[in-house]
mmCIF file of C-alpha atoms in Angstrom:
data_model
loop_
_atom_site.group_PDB
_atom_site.id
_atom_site.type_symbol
_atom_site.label_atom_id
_atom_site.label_comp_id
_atom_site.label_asym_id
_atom_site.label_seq_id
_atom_site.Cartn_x
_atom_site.Cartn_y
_atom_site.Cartn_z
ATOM 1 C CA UNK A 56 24.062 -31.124 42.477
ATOM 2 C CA UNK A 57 25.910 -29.103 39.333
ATOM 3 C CA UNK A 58 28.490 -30.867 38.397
ATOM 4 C CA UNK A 59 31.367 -30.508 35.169
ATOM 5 C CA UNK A 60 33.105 -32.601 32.900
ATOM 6 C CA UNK A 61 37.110 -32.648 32.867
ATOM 7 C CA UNK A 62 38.560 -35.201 30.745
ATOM 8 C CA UNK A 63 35.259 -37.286 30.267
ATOM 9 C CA UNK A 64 35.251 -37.487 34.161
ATOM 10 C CA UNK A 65 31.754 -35.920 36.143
ATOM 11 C CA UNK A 66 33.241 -34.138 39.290
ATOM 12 C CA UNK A 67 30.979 -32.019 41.439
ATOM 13 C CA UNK A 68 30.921 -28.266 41.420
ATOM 14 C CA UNK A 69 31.582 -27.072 44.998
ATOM 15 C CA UNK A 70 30.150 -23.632 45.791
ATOM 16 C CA UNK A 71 33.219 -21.349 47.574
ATOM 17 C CA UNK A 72 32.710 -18.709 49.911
ATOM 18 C CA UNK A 73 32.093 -15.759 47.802
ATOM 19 C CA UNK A 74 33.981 -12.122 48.111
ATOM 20 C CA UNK A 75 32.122 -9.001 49.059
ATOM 21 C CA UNK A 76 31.655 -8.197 44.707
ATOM 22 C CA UNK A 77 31.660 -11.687 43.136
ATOM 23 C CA UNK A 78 29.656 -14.370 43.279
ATOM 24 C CA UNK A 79 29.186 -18.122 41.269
ATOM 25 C CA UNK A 80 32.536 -19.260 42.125
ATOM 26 C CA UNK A 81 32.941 -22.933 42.507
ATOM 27 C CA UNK A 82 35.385 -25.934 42.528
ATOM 28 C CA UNK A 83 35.646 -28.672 40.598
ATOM 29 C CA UNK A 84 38.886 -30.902 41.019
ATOM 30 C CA UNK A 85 41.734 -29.160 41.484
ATOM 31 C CA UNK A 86 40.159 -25.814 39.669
ATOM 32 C CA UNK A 87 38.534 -22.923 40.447
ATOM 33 C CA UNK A 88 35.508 -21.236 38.004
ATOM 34 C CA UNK A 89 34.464 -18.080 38.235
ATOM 35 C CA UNK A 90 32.337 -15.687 35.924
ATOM 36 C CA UNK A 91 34.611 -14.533 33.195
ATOM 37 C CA UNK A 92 34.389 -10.679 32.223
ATOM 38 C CA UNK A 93 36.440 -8.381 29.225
ATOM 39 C CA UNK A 94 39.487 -8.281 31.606
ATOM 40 C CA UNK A 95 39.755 -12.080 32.088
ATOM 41 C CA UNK A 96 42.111 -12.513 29.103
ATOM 42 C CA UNK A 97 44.404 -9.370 30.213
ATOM 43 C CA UNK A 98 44.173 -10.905 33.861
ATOM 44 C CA UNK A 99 44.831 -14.457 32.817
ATOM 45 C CA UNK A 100 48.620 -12.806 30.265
ATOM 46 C CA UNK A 101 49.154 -11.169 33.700
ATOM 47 C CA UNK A 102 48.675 -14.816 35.902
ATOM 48 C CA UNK A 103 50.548 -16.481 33.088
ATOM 49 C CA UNK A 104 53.141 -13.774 33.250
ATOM 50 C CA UNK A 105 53.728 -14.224 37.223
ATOM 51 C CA UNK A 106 53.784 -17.972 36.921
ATOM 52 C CA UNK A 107 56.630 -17.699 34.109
ATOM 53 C CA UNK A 108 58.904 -15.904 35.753
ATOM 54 C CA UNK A 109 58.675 -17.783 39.217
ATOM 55 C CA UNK A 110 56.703 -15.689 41.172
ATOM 56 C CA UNK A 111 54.892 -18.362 43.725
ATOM 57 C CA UNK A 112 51.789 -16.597 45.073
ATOM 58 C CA UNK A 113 49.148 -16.399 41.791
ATOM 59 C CA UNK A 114 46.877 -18.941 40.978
ATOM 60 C CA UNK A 115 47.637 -20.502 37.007
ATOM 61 C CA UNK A 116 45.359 -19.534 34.811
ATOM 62 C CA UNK A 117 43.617 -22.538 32.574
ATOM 63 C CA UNK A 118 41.471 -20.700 30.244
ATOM 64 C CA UNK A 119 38.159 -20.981 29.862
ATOM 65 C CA UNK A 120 35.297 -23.994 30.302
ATOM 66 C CA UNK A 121 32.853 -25.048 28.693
ATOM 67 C CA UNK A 122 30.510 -22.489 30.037
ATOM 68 C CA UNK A 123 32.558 -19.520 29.334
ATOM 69 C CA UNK A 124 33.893 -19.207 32.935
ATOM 70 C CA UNK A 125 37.312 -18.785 33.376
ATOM 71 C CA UNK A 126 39.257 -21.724 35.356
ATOM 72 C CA UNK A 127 42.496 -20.945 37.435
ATOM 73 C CA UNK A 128 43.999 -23.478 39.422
ATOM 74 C CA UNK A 129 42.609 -24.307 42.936
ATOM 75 C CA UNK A 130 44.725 -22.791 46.153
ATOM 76 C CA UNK A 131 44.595 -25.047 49.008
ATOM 77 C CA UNK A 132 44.350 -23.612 52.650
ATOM 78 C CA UNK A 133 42.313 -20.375 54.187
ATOM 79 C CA UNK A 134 42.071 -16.845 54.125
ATOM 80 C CA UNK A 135 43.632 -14.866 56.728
ATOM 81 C CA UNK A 136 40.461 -12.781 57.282
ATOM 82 C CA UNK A 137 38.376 -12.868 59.201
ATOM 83 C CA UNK A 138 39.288 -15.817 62.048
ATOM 84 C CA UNK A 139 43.233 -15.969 60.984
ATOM 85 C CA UNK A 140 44.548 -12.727 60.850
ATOM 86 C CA UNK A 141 46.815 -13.765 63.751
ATOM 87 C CA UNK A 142 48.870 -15.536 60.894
ATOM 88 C CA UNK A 143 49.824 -11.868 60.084
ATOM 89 C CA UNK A 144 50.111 -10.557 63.515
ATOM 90 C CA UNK A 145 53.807 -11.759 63.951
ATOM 91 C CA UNK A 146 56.040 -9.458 63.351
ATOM 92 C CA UNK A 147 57.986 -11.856 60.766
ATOM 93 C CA UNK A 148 54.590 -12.847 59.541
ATOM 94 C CA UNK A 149 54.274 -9.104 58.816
ATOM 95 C CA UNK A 150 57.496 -8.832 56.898
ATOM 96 C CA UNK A 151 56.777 -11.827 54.982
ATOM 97 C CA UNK A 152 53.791 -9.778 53.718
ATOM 98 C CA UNK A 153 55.954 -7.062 53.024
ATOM 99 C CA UNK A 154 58.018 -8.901 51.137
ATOM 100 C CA UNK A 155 55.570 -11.365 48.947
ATOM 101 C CA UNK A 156 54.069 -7.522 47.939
ATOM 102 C CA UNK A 157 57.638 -6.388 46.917
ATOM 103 C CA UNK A 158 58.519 -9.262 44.620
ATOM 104 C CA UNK A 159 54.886 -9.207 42.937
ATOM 105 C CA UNK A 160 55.746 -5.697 41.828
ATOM 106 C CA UNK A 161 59.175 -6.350 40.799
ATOM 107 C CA UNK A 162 57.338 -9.161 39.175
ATOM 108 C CA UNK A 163 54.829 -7.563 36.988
ATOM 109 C CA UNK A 164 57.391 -4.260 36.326
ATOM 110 C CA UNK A 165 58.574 -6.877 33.232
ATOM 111 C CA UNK A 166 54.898 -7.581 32.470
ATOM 112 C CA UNK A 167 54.040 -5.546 28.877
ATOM 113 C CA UNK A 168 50.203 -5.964 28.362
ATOM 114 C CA UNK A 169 48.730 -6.553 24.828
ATOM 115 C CA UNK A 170 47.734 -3.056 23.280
ATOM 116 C CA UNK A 171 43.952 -3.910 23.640
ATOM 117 C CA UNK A 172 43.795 -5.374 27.260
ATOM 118 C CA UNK A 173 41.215 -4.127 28.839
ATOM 119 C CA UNK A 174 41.041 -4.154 32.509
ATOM 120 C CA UNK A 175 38.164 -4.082 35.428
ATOM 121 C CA UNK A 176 40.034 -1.031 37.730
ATOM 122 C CA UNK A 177 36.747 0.282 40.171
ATOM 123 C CA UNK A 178 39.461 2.917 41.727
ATOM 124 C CA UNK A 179 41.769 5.164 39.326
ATOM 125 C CA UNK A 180 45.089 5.062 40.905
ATOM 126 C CA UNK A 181 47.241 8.081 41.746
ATOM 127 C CA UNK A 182 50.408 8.758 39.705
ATOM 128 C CA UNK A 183 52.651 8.062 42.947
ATOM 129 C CA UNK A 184 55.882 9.342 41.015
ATOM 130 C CA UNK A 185 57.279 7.271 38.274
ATOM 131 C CA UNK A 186 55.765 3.712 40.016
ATOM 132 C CA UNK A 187 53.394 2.862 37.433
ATOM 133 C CA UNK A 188 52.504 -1.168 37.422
ATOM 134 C CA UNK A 189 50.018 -3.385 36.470
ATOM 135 C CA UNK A 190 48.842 -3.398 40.502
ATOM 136 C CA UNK A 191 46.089 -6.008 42.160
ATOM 137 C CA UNK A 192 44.177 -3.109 43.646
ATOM 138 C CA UNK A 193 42.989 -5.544 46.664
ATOM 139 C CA UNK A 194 45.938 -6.845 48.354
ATOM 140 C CA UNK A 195 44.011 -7.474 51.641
ATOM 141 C CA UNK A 196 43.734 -10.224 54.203
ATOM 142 C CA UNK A 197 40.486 -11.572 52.311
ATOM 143 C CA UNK A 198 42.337 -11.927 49.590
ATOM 144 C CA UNK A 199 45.406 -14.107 50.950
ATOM 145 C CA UNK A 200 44.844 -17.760 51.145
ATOM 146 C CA UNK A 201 47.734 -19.651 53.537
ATOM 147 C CA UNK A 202 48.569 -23.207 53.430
ATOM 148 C CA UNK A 203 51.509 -23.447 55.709
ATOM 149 C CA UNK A 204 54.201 -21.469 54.923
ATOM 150 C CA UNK A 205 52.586 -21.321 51.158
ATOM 151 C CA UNK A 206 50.608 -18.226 50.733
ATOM 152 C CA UNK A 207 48.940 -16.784 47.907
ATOM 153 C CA UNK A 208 47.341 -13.700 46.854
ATOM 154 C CA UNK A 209 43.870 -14.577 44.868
ATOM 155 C CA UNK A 210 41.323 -12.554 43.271
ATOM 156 C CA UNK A 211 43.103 -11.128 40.811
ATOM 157 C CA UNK A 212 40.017 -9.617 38.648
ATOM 158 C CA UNK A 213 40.747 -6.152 39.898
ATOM 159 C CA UNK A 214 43.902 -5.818 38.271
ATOM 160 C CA UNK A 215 44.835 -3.251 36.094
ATOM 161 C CA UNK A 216 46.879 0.226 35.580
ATOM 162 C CA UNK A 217 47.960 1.363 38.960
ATOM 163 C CA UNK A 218 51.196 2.152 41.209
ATOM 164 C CA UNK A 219 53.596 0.554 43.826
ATOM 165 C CA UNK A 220 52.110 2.918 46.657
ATOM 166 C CA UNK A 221 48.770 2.914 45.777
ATOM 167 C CA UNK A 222 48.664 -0.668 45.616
ATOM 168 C CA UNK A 223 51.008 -0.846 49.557
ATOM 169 C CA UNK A 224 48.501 1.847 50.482
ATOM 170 C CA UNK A 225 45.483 -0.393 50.100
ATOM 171 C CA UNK A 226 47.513 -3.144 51.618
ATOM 172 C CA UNK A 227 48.683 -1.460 54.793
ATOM 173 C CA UNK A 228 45.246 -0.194 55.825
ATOM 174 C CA UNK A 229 44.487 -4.080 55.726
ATOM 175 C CA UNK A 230 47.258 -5.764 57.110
ATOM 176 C CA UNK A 231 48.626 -3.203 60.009
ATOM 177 C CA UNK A 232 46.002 -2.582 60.155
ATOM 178 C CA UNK A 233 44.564 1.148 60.312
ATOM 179 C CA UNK A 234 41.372 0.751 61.873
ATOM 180 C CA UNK A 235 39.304 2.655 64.084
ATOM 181 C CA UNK A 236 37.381 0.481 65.327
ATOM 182 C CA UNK A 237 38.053 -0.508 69.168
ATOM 183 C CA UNK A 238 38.375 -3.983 68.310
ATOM 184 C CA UNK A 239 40.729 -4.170 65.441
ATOM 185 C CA UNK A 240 42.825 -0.931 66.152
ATOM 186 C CA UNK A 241 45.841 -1.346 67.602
ATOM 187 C CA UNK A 242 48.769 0.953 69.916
ATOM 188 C CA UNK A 243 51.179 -0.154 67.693
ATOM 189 C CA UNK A 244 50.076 0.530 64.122
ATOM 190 C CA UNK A 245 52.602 3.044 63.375
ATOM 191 C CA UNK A 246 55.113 0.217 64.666
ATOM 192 C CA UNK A 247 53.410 -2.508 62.574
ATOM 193 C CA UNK A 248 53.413 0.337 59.490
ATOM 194 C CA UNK A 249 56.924 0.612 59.692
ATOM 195 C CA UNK A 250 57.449 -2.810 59.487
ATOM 196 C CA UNK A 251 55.365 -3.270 56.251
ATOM 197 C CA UNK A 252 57.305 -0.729 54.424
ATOM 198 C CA UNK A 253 60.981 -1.840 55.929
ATOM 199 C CA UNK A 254 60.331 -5.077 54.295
ATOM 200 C CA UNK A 255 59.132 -3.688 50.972
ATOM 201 C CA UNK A 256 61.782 -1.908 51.184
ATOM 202 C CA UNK A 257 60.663 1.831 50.692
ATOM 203 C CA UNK A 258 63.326 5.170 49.860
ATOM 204 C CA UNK A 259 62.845 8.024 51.712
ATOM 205 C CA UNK A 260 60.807 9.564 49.149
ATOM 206 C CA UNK A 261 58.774 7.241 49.346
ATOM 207 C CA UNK A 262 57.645 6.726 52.510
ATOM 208 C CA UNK A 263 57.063 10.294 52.768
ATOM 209 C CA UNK A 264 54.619 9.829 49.652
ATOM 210 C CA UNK A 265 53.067 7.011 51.857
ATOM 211 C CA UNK A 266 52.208 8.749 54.533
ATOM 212 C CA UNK A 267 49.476 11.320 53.354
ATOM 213 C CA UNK A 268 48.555 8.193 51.022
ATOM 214 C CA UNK A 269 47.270 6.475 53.233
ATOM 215 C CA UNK A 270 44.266 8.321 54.593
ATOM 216 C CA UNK A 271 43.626 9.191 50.379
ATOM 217 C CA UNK A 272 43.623 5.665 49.537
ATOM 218 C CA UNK A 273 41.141 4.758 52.294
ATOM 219 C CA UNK A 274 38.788 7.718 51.280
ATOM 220 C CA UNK A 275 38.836 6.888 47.382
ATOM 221 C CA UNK A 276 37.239 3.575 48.831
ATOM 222 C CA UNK A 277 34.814 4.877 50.627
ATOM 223 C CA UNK A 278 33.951 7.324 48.017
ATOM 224 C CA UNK A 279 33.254 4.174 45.606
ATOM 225 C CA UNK A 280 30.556 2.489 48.315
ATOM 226 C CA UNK A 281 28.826 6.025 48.380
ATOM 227 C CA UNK A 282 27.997 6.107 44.624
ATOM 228 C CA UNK A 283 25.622 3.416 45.295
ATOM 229 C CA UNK A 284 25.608 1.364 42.479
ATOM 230 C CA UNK A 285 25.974 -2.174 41.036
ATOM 231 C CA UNK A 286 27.885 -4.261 44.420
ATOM 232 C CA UNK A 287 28.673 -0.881 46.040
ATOM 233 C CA UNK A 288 25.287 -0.626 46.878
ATOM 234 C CA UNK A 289 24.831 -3.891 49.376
ATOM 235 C CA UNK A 290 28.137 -2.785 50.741
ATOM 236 C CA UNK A 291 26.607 0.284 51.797
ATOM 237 C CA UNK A 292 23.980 -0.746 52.960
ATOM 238 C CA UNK A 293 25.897 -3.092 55.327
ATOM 239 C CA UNK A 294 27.349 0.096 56.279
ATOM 240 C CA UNK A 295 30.785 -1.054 55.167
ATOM 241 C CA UNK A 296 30.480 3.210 53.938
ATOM 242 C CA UNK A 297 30.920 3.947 57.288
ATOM 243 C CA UNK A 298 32.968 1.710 58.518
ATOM 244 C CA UNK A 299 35.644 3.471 55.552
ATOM 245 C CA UNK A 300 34.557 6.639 56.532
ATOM 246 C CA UNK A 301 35.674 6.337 60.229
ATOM 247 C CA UNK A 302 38.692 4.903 59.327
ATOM 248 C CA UNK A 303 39.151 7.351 56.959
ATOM 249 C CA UNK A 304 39.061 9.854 59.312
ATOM 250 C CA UNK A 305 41.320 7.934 62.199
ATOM 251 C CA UNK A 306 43.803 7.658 59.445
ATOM 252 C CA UNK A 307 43.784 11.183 58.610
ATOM 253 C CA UNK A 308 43.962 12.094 61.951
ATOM 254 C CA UNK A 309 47.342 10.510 63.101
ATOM 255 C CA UNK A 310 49.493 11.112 59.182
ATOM 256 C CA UNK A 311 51.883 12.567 61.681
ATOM 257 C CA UNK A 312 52.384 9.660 63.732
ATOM 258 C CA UNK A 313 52.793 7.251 60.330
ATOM 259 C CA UNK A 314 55.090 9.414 58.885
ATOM 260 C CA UNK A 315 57.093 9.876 61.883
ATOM 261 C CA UNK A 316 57.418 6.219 62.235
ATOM 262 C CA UNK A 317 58.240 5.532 58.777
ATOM 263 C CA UNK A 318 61.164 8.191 58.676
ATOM 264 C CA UNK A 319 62.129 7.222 62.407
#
C-alpha cells in the first residue's frame, strides 16, 4: 500500500482510473495527485481563476505535495463515458452541457495569464475569428464527472491558447455525438447539434464557422495519433487512428446537413 501524509495523518493513496495520456493519478482524502508538468502552475492561476469568480465545474487547485505532484481537490461521482452517456442523452441534459461550456468561456475571457505561463496544447487551435481563450482542448464525456445535478469538467492539463469554436468543436463531436460508428451514431445528430449550439448560444456567424469546423477539428485529432509518438502511439495502435479517421470522414461527409440544422 502507498500511502501520504496530510496534516501528520497516514491516508492511503487510491489508484484512479487513468485517461487515455496520463497515468499515476491517485486519491488520498479528499484530493487528487497527479504528475505535475511546466504547465501545472499556468493550469493551477487558471483553476484558481474559475474558482474565484464562481464558476462551479473545476476542481481547486492545492498546490503541490510533498512529491512534487500537483493536488486538486477530489470530484465525487462518475464520468459520463463510457456506461453513462445517457446522462447526456436528454435533450435538457444536452443543453445543460451547452450551457456549463458557455459560462466556462465567459469565465476564463477575464482570465489574463502570467507573461511566462507555459502551457501543454498537443493541437494548435484555429484563429476562429476574434474568439481567442484560454480553452480546455478536451471537453468530452471522459472528461465530465456527475454527481447529481453537480457536474464538473476535470482534466484540465490540456489547457492553453485556443478559441470558443475550436474548443465547442471538440466538444460536439463528443457529446452529439458525430460518430460513425453503427453503434454510437445517431438519426438525429444534426438535431442534437443544434441543440448544443442553441444553448451556447451561437450568432449566425458563428455557426456557419462551426459547421466546416467540425470535420477540421476531428481530423487535426486524428492527425496527432498518426505521428506516432510519446501516448499517441498506444492510441494508435488501439486503432483509436481509425476510429478518428472514419469519423472524420462521416463528418465531412454530411457539413451540409450540420449547417443546415444549425441555420434552420
Amino acid at each position: 500500500m502507498t500511502s501520504s501524509r496530510i496534516l501528520g495523518t497516514v491516508l492511503e493513496e487510491v489508484p484512479l482510473a487513468e485517461g487515455n495520456v496520463t497515468g499515476g493519478v491517485v486519491r488520498v482524502g479528499d484530493t487528487v495527485r497527479r504528475p505535475a508538468g511546466p504547465w501545472t502552475p499556468a493550469v493551477h492561476a487558471l483553476l484558481a481563476h474559475l474558482n474565484d469568480v464562481g464558476f462551479p465545474a473545476a476542481p481547486r487547485p492545492l498546490g503541490l505535495d510533498e512529491r512534487g505532484r500537483e493536488v486538486l481537490t477530489f470530484v465525487p461521482g462518475t464520468t459520463v463515458w463510457p456506461d453513462r452517456f445517457a446522462e447526456v442523452g436528454p435533450r435538457a441534459r444536452l443543453e445543460k452541457v451547452g450551457r456549463l461550456i458557455r459560462d466556462l468561456h465567459d469565465a476564463v475571457a477575464g482570465f489574463t495569464p502570467a507573461p511566462d505561463a507555459r502551457w501543454h496544447v498537443v493541437i494548435p487551435p484555429e484563429d476562429d475569428g476574434r474568439g481567442e481563450i484560454i480553452a480546455h482542448h478536451d471537453l468530452a464525456p471522459w472528461n465530465l464527472v456527475v454527481d447529481g445535478e453537480a457536474w464538473t469538467f476535470i482534466d484540465w492539463d490540456g489547457a492553453g491558447p485556443g478559441s470558443r469554436l475550436w474548443d465547442l468543436a471538440y466538444a460536439a463531436k463528443a457529446f452529439v455525438p458525430l460518430s460513425a460508428d453503427p453503434a454510437l451514431q445517431r438519426p438525429d445528430a444534426a438535431a442534437r447539434l443544434r441543440v448544443l449550439a442553441d444553448a451556447y448560444g451561437l450568432d449566425e456567424e458563428q455557426r456557419r464557422r462551426l459547421a466546416p469546423m467540425l470535420a477540421r477539428r476531428s481530423r487535426a485529432m486524428y492527425e496527432l495519433l498518426a505521428t506516432g509518438t510519446g501516448p499517441w502511439a498506444r492510441l494508435w495502435a488501439k486503432g483509436h487512428g481509425e476510429v478518428w479517421q472514419a469519423d472524420t470522414a462521416y463528418i465531412a461527409r454530411h457539413e451540409a446537413d450540420w449547417l443546415t440544422a444549425l441555420l434552420a
